[in-house]
mmCIF file of C-alpha atoms in Angstrom:
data_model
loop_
_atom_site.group_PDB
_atom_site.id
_atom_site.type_symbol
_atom_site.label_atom_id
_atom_site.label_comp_id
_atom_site.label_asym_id
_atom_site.label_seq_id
_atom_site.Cartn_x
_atom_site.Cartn_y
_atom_site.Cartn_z
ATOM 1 C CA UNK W 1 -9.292 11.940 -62.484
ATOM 2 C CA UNK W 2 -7.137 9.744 -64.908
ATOM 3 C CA UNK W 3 -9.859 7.158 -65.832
ATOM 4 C CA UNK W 4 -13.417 7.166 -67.132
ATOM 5 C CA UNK W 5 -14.998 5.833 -63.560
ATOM 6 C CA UNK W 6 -15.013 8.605 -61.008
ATOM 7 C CA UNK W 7 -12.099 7.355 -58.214
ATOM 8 C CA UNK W 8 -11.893 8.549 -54.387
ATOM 9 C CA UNK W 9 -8.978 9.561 -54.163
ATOM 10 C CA UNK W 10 -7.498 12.262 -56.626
ATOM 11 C CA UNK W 11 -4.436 12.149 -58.352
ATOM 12 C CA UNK W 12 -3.233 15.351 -56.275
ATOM 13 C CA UNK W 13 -3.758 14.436 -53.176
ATOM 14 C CA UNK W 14 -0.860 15.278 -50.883
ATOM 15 C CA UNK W 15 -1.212 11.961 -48.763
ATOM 16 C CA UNK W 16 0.266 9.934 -52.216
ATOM 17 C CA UNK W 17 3.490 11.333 -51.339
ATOM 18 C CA UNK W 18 3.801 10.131 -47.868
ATOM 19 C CA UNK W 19 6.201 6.827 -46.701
ATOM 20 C CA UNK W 20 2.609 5.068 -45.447
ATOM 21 C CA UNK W 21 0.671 5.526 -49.305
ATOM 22 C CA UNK W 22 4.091 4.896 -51.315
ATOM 23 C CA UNK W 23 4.710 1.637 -49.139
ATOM 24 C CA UNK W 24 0.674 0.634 -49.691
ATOM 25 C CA UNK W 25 1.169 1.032 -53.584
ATOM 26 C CA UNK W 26 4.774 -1.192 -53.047
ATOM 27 C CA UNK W 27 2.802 -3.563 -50.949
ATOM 28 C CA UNK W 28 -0.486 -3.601 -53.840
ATOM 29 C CA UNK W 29 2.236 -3.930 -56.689
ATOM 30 C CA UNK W 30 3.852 -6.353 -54.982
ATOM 31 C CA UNK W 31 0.636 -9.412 -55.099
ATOM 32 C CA UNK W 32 0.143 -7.921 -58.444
ATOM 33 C CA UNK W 33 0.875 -11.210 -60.314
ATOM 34 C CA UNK W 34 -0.049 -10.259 -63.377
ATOM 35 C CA UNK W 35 1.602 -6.798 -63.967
ATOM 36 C CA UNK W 36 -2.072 -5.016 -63.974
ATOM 37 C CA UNK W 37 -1.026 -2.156 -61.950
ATOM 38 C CA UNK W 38 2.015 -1.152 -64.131
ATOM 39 C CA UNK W 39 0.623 1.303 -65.434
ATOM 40 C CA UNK W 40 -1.802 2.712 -63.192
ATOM 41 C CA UNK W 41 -1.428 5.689 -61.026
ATOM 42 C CA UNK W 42 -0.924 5.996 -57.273
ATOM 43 C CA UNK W 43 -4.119 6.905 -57.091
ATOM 44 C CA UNK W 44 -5.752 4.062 -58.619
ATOM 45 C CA UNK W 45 -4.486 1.098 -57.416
ATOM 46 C CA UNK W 46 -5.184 2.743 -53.852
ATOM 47 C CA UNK W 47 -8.805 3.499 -55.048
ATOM 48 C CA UNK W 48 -10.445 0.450 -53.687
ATOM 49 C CA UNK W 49 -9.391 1.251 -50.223
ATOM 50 C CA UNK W 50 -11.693 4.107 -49.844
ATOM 51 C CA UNK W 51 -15.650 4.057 -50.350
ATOM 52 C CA UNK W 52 -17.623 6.258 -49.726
ATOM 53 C CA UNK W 53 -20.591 6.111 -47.212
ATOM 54 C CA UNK W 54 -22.545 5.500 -49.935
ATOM 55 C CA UNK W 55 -20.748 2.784 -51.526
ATOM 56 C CA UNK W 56 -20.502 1.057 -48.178
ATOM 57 C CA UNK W 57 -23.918 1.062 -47.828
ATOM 58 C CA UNK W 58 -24.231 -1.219 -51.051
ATOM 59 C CA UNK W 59 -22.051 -3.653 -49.577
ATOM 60 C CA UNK W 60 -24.165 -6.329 -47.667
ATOM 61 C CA UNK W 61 -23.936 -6.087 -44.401
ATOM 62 C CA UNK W 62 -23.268 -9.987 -43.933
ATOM 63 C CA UNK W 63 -20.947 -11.507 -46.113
ATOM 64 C CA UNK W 64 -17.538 -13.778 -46.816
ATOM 65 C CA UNK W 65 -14.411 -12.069 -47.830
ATOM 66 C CA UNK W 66 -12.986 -12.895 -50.791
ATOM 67 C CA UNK W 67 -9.443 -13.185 -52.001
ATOM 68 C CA UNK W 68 -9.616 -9.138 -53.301
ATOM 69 C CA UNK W 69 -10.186 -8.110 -49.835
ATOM 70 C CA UNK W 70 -8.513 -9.939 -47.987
ATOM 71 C CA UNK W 71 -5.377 -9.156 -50.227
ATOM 72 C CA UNK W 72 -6.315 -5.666 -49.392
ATOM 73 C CA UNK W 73 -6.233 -6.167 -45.761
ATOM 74 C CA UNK W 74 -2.767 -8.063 -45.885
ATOM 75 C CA UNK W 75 -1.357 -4.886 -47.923
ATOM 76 C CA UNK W 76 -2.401 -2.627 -45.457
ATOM 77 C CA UNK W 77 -1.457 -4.537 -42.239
ATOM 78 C CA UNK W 78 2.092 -5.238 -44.150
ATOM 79 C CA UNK W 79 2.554 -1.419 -44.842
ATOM 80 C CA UNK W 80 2.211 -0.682 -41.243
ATOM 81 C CA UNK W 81 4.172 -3.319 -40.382
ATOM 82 C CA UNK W 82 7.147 -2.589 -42.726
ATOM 83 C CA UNK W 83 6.986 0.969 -41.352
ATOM 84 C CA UNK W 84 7.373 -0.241 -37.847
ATOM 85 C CA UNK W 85 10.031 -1.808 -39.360
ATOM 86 C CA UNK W 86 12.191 1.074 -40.917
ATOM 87 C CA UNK W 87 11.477 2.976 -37.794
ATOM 88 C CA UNK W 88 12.536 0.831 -35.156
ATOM 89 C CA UNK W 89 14.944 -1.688 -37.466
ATOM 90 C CA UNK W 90 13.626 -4.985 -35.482
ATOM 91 C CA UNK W 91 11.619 -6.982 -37.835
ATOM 92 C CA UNK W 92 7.520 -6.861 -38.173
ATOM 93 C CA UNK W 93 5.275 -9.746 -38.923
ATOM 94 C CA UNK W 94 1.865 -9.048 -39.655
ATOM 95 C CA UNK W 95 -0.048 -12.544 -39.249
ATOM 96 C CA UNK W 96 -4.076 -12.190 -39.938
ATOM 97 C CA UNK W 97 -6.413 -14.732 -39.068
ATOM 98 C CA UNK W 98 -10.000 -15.094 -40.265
ATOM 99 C CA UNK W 99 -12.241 -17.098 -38.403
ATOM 100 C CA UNK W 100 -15.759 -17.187 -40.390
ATOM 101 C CA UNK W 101 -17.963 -14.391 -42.106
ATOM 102 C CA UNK W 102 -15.151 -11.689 -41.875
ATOM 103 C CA UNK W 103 -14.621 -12.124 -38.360
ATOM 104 C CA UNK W 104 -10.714 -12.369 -37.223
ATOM 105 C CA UNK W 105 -7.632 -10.925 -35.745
ATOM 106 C CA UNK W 106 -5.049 -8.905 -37.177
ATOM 107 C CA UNK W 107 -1.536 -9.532 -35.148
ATOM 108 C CA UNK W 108 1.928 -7.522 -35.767
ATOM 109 C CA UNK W 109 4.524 -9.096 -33.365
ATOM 110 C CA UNK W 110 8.295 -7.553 -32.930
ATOM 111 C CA UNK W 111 10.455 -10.081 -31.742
ATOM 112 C CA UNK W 112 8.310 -11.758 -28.794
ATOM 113 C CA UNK W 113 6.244 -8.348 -28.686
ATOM 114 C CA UNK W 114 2.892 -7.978 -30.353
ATOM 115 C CA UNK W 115 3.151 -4.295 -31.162
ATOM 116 C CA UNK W 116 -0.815 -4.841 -32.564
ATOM 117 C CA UNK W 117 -3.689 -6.650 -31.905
ATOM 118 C CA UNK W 118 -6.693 -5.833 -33.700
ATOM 119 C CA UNK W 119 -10.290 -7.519 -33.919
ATOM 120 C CA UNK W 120 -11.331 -7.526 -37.554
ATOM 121 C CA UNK W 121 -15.044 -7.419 -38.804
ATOM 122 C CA UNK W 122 -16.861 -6.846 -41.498
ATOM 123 C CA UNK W 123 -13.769 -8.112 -43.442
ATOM 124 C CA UNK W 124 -15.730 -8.380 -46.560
ATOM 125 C CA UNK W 125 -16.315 -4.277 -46.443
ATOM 126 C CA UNK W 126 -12.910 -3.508 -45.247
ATOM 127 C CA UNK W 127 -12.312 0.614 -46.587
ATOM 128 C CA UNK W 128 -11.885 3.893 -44.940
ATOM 129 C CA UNK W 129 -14.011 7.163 -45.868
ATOM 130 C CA UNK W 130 -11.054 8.867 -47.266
ATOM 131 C CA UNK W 131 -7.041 8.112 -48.008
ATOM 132 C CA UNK W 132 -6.353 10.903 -45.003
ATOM 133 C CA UNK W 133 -8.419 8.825 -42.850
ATOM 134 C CA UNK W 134 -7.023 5.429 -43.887
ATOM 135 C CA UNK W 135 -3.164 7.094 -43.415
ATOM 136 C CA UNK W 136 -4.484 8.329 -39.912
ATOM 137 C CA UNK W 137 -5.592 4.728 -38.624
ATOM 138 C CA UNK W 138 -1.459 3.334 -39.454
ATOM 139 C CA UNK W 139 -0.325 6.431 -38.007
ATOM 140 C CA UNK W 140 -2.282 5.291 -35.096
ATOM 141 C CA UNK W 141 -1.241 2.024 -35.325
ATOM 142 C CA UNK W 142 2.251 2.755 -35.704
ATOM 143 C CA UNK W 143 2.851 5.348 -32.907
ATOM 144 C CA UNK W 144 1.500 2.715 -30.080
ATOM 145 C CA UNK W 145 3.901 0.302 -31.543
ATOM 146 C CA UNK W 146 7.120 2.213 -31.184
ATOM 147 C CA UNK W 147 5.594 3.297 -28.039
ATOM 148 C CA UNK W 148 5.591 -0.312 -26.973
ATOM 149 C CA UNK W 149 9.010 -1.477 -28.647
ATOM 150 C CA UNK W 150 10.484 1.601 -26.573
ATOM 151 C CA UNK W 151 9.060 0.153 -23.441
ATOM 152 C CA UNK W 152 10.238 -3.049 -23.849
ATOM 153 C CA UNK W 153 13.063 -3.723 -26.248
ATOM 154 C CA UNK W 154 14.190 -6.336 -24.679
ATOM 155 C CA UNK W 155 11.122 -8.863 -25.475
ATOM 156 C CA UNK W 156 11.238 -6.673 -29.074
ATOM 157 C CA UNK W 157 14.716 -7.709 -29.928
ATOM 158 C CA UNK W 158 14.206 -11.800 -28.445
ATOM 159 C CA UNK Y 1 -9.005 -51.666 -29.115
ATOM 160 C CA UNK Y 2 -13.100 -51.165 -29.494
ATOM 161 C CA UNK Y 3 -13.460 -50.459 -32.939
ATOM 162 C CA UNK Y 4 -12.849 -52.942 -35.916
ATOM 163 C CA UNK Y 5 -10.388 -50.650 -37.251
ATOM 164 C CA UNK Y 6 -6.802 -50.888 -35.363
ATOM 165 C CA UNK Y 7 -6.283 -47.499 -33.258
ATOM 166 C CA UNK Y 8 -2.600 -46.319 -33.037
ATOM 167 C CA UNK Y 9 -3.832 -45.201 -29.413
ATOM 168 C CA UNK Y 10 -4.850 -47.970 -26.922
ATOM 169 C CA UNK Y 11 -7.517 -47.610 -24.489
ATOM 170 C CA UNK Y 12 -5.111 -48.327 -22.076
ATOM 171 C CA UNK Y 13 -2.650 -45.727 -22.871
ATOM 172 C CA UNK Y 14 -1.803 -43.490 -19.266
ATOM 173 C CA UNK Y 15 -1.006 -40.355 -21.172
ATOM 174 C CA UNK Y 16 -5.129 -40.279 -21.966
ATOM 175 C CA UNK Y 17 -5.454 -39.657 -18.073
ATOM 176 C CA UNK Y 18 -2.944 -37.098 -18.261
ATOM 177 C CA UNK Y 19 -4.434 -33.461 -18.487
ATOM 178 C CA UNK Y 20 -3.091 -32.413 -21.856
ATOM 179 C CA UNK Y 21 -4.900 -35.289 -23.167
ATOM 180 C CA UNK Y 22 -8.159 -34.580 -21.355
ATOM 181 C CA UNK Y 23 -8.083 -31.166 -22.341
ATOM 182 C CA UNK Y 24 -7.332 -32.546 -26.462
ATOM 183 C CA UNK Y 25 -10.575 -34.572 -26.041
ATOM 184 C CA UNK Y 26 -12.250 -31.507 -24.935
ATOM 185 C CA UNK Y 27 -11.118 -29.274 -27.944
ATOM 186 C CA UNK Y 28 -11.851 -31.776 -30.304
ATOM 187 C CA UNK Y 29 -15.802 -31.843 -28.766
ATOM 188 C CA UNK Y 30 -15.860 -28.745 -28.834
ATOM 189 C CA UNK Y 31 -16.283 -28.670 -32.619
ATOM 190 C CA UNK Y 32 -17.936 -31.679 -32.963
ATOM 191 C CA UNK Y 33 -21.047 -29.746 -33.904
ATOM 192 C CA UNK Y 34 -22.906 -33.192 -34.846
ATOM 193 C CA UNK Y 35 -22.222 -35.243 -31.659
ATOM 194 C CA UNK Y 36 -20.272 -37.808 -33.624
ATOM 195 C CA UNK Y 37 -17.782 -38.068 -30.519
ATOM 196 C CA UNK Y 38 -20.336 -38.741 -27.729
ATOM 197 C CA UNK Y 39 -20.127 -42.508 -27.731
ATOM 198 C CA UNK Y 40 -16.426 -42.466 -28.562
ATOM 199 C CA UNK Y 41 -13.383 -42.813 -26.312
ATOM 200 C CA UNK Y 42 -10.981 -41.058 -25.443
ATOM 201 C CA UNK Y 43 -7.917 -43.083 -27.709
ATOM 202 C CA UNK Y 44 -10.406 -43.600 -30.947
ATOM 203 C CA UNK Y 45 -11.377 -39.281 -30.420
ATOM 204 C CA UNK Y 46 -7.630 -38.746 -30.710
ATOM 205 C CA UNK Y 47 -6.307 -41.517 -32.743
ATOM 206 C CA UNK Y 48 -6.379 -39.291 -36.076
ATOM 207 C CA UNK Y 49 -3.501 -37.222 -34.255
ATOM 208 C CA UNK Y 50 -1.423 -39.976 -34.370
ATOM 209 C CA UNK Y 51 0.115 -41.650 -37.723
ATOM 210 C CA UNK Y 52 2.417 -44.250 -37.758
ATOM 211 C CA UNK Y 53 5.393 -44.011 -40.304
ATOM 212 C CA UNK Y 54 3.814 -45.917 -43.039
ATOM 213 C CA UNK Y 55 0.757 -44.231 -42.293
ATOM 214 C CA UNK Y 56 2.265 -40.624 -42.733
ATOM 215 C CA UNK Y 57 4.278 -41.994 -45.849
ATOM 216 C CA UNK Y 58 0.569 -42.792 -48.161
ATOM 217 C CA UNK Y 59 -0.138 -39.060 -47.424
ATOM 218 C CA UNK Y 60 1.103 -37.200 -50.702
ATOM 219 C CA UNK Y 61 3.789 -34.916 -49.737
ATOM 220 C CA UNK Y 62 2.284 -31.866 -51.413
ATOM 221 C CA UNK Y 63 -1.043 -31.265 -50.264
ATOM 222 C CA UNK Y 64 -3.683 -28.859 -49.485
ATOM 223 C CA UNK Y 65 -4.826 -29.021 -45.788
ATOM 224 C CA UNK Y 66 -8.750 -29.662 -45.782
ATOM 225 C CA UNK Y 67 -11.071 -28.815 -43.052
ATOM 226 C CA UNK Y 68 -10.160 -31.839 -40.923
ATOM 227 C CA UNK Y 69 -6.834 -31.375 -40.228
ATOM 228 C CA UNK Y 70 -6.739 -27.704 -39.724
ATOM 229 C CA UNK Y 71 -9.531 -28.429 -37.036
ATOM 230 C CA UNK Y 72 -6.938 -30.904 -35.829
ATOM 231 C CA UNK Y 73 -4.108 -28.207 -36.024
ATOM 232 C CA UNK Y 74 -6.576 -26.226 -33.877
ATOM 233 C CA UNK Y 75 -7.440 -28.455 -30.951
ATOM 234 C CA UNK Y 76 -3.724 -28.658 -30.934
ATOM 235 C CA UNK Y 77 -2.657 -25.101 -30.589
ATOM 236 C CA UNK Y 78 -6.190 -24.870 -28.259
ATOM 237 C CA UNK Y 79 -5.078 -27.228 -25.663
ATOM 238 C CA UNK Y 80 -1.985 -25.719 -25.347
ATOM 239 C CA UNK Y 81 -3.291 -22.260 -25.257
ATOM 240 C CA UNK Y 82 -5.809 -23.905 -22.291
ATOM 241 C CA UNK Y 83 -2.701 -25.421 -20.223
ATOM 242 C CA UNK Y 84 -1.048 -22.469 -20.261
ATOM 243 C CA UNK Y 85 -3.904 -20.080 -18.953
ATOM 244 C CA UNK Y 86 -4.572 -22.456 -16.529
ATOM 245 C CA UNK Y 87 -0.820 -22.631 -15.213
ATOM 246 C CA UNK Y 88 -0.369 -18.819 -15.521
ATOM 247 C CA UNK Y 89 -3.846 -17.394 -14.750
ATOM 248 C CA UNK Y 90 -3.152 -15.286 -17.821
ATOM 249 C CA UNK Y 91 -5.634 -15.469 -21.271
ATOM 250 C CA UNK Y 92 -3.769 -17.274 -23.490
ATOM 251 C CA UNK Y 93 -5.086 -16.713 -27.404
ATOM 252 C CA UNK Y 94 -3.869 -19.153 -30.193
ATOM 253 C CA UNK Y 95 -3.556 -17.441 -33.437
ATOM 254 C CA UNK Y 96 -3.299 -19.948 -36.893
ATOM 255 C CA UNK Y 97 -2.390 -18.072 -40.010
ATOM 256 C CA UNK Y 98 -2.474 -20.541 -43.066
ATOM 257 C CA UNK Y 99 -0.370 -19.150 -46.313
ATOM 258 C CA UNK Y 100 -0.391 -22.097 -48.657
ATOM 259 C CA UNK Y 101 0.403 -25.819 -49.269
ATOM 260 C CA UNK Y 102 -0.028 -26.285 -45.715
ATOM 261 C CA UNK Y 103 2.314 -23.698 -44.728
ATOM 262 C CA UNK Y 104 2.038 -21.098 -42.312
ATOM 263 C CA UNK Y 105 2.387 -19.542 -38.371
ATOM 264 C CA UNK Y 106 0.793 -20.503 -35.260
ATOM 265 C CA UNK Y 107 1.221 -17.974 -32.607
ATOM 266 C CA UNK Y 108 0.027 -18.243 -28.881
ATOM 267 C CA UNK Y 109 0.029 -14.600 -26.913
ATOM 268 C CA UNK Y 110 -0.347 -13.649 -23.467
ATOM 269 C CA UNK Y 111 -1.433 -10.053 -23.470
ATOM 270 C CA UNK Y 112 1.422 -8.476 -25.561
ATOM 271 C CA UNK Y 113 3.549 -11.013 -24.962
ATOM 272 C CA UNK Y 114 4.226 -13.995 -27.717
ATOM 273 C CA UNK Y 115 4.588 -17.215 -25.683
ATOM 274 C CA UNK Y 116 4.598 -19.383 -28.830
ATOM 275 C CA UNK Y 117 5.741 -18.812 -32.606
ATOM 276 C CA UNK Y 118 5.741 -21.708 -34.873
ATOM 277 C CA UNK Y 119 6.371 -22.012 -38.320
ATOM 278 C CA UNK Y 120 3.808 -24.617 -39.996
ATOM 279 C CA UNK Y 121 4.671 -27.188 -42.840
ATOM 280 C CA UNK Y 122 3.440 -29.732 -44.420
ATOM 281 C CA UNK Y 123 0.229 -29.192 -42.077
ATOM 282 C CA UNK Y 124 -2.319 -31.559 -44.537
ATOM 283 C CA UNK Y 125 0.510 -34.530 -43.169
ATOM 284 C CA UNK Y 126 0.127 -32.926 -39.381
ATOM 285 C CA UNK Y 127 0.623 -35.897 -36.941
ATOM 286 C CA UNK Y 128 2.610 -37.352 -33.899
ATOM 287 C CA UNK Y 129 4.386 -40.690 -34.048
ATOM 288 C CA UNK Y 130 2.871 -41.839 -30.610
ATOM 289 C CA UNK Y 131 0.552 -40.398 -28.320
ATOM 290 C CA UNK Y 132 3.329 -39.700 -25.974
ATOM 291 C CA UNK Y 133 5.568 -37.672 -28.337
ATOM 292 C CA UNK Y 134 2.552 -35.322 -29.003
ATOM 293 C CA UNK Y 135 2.398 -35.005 -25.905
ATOM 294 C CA UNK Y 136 6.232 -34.500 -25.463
ATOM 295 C CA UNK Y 137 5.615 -31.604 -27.957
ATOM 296 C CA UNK Y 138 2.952 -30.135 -26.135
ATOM 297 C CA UNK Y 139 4.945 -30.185 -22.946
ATOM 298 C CA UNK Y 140 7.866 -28.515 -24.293
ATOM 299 C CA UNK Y 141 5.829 -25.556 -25.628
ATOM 300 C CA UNK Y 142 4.206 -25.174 -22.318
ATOM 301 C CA UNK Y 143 7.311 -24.902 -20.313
ATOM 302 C CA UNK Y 144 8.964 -22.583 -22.911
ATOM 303 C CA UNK Y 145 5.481 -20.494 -22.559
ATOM 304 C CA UNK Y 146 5.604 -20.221 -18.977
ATOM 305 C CA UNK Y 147 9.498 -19.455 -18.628
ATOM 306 C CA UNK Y 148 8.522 -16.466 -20.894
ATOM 307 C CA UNK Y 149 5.626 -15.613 -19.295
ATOM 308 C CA UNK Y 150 7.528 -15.792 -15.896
ATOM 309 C CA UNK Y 151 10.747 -13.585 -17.331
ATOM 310 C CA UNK Y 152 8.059 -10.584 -18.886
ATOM 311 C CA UNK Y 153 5.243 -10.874 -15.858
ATOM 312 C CA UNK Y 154 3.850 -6.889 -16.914
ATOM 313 C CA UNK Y 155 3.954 -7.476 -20.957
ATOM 314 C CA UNK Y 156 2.250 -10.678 -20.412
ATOM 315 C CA UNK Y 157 -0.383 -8.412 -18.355
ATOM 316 C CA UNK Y 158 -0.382 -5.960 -20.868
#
């Protein structure tokens, strides 16, 4: 732990070194107007992604998202997408779509392919229990895209 | 014209009997959570969509869209997304992602297939020149939407 509050995710943890956590701290630094994250660690400006059960809980259940969050959720559906990218070269655009209290769509389209369609909810209390488990969920994502651009490059390169 | 103020649309108009604009009047009553429309026509219900050149030019031409028009920009993409279901069989889902100023994406998919992909500007000025050329637009999208639909049958079941 570098700072005084007590973070999630430790400064060791393996899963900082992977493509899908270095491209979530590009993507974080990159809406980072205001050069805030210069100097923080990996680990810190990924922090807010995880809660625990615990810090869930404190979230209301019913809420709006605000501009935090939902910068949160563009970073992460941008990651995935710009890995989709590198691995297949065609490129991804993530386009997310919020209807009312947190409720939405998440879209990543290849070409004339959408390579992910997601329902959002509970926008407002978007995390994941742990950085592992938040880098297993893009893995997820990503391997069912590839799968798809593989079965039909032809609408993925239109 | 029934109202004091002068409609761009006429009562008369044939493209109000045609189905794109019966479905438009649908979409747009469909959110008209206060019954304002009930005693309206047709032509005064869709009049806002259409803005004559001097009407278009007292709009600023920076501008956030407000409520209004992005419902419009809705109904729009909506109508569309009805048309083609109802030509193809197929759910059609119209996706609106607002960055902006008024800019942004509006996406229509067919299972994993993307049928539609505009780019959005200038969407707090969005407007037709004549009830016929929206309807022109609309027309054209369909017929792109079902050629692709046709060409990719299985991605569009996806």
């Amino acid at each position: 732990m570098t700072t005084d509050t007590a973070l999630n995710i430790s400064d060791g943890d393996p899963v900082l070194g992977t493509d899908f956590a270095v491209e979530m701290v590009r993507q974080m630094r990159a809406v980072d107007a205001y050069g805030t994250y210069d100097s923080w660690p990996a680990a810190r400006i990924l922090d807010p992604f995880v809660l625990t059960k615990e810090q869930k809980r404190e979230i209301p259940v019913v809420g709006d998202p605000d501009e935090i969050v939902m910068s949160r959720v563009k970073a992460f559906y941008n990651a995935i997408a710009a890995l989709i990218e590198k691995e297949c070269g065609l490129m991804a655009v993530p386009t997310i779509n919020l209807t009312h209290e947190g409720f939405g769509r998440a879209l990543i389209t290849v070409g004339k392919l959408v390579v992910m369609d997601k329902t959002l909810r509970d926008v407002h209390r978007f995390s994941f229990p742990t950085l592992s488990k938040m880098k297993d969920e893009a893995d997820k994502v990503l391997s069912v895209a590839l799968e798809i651009v593989g079965e039909y490059p032809k609408v993925a390169g239109m």
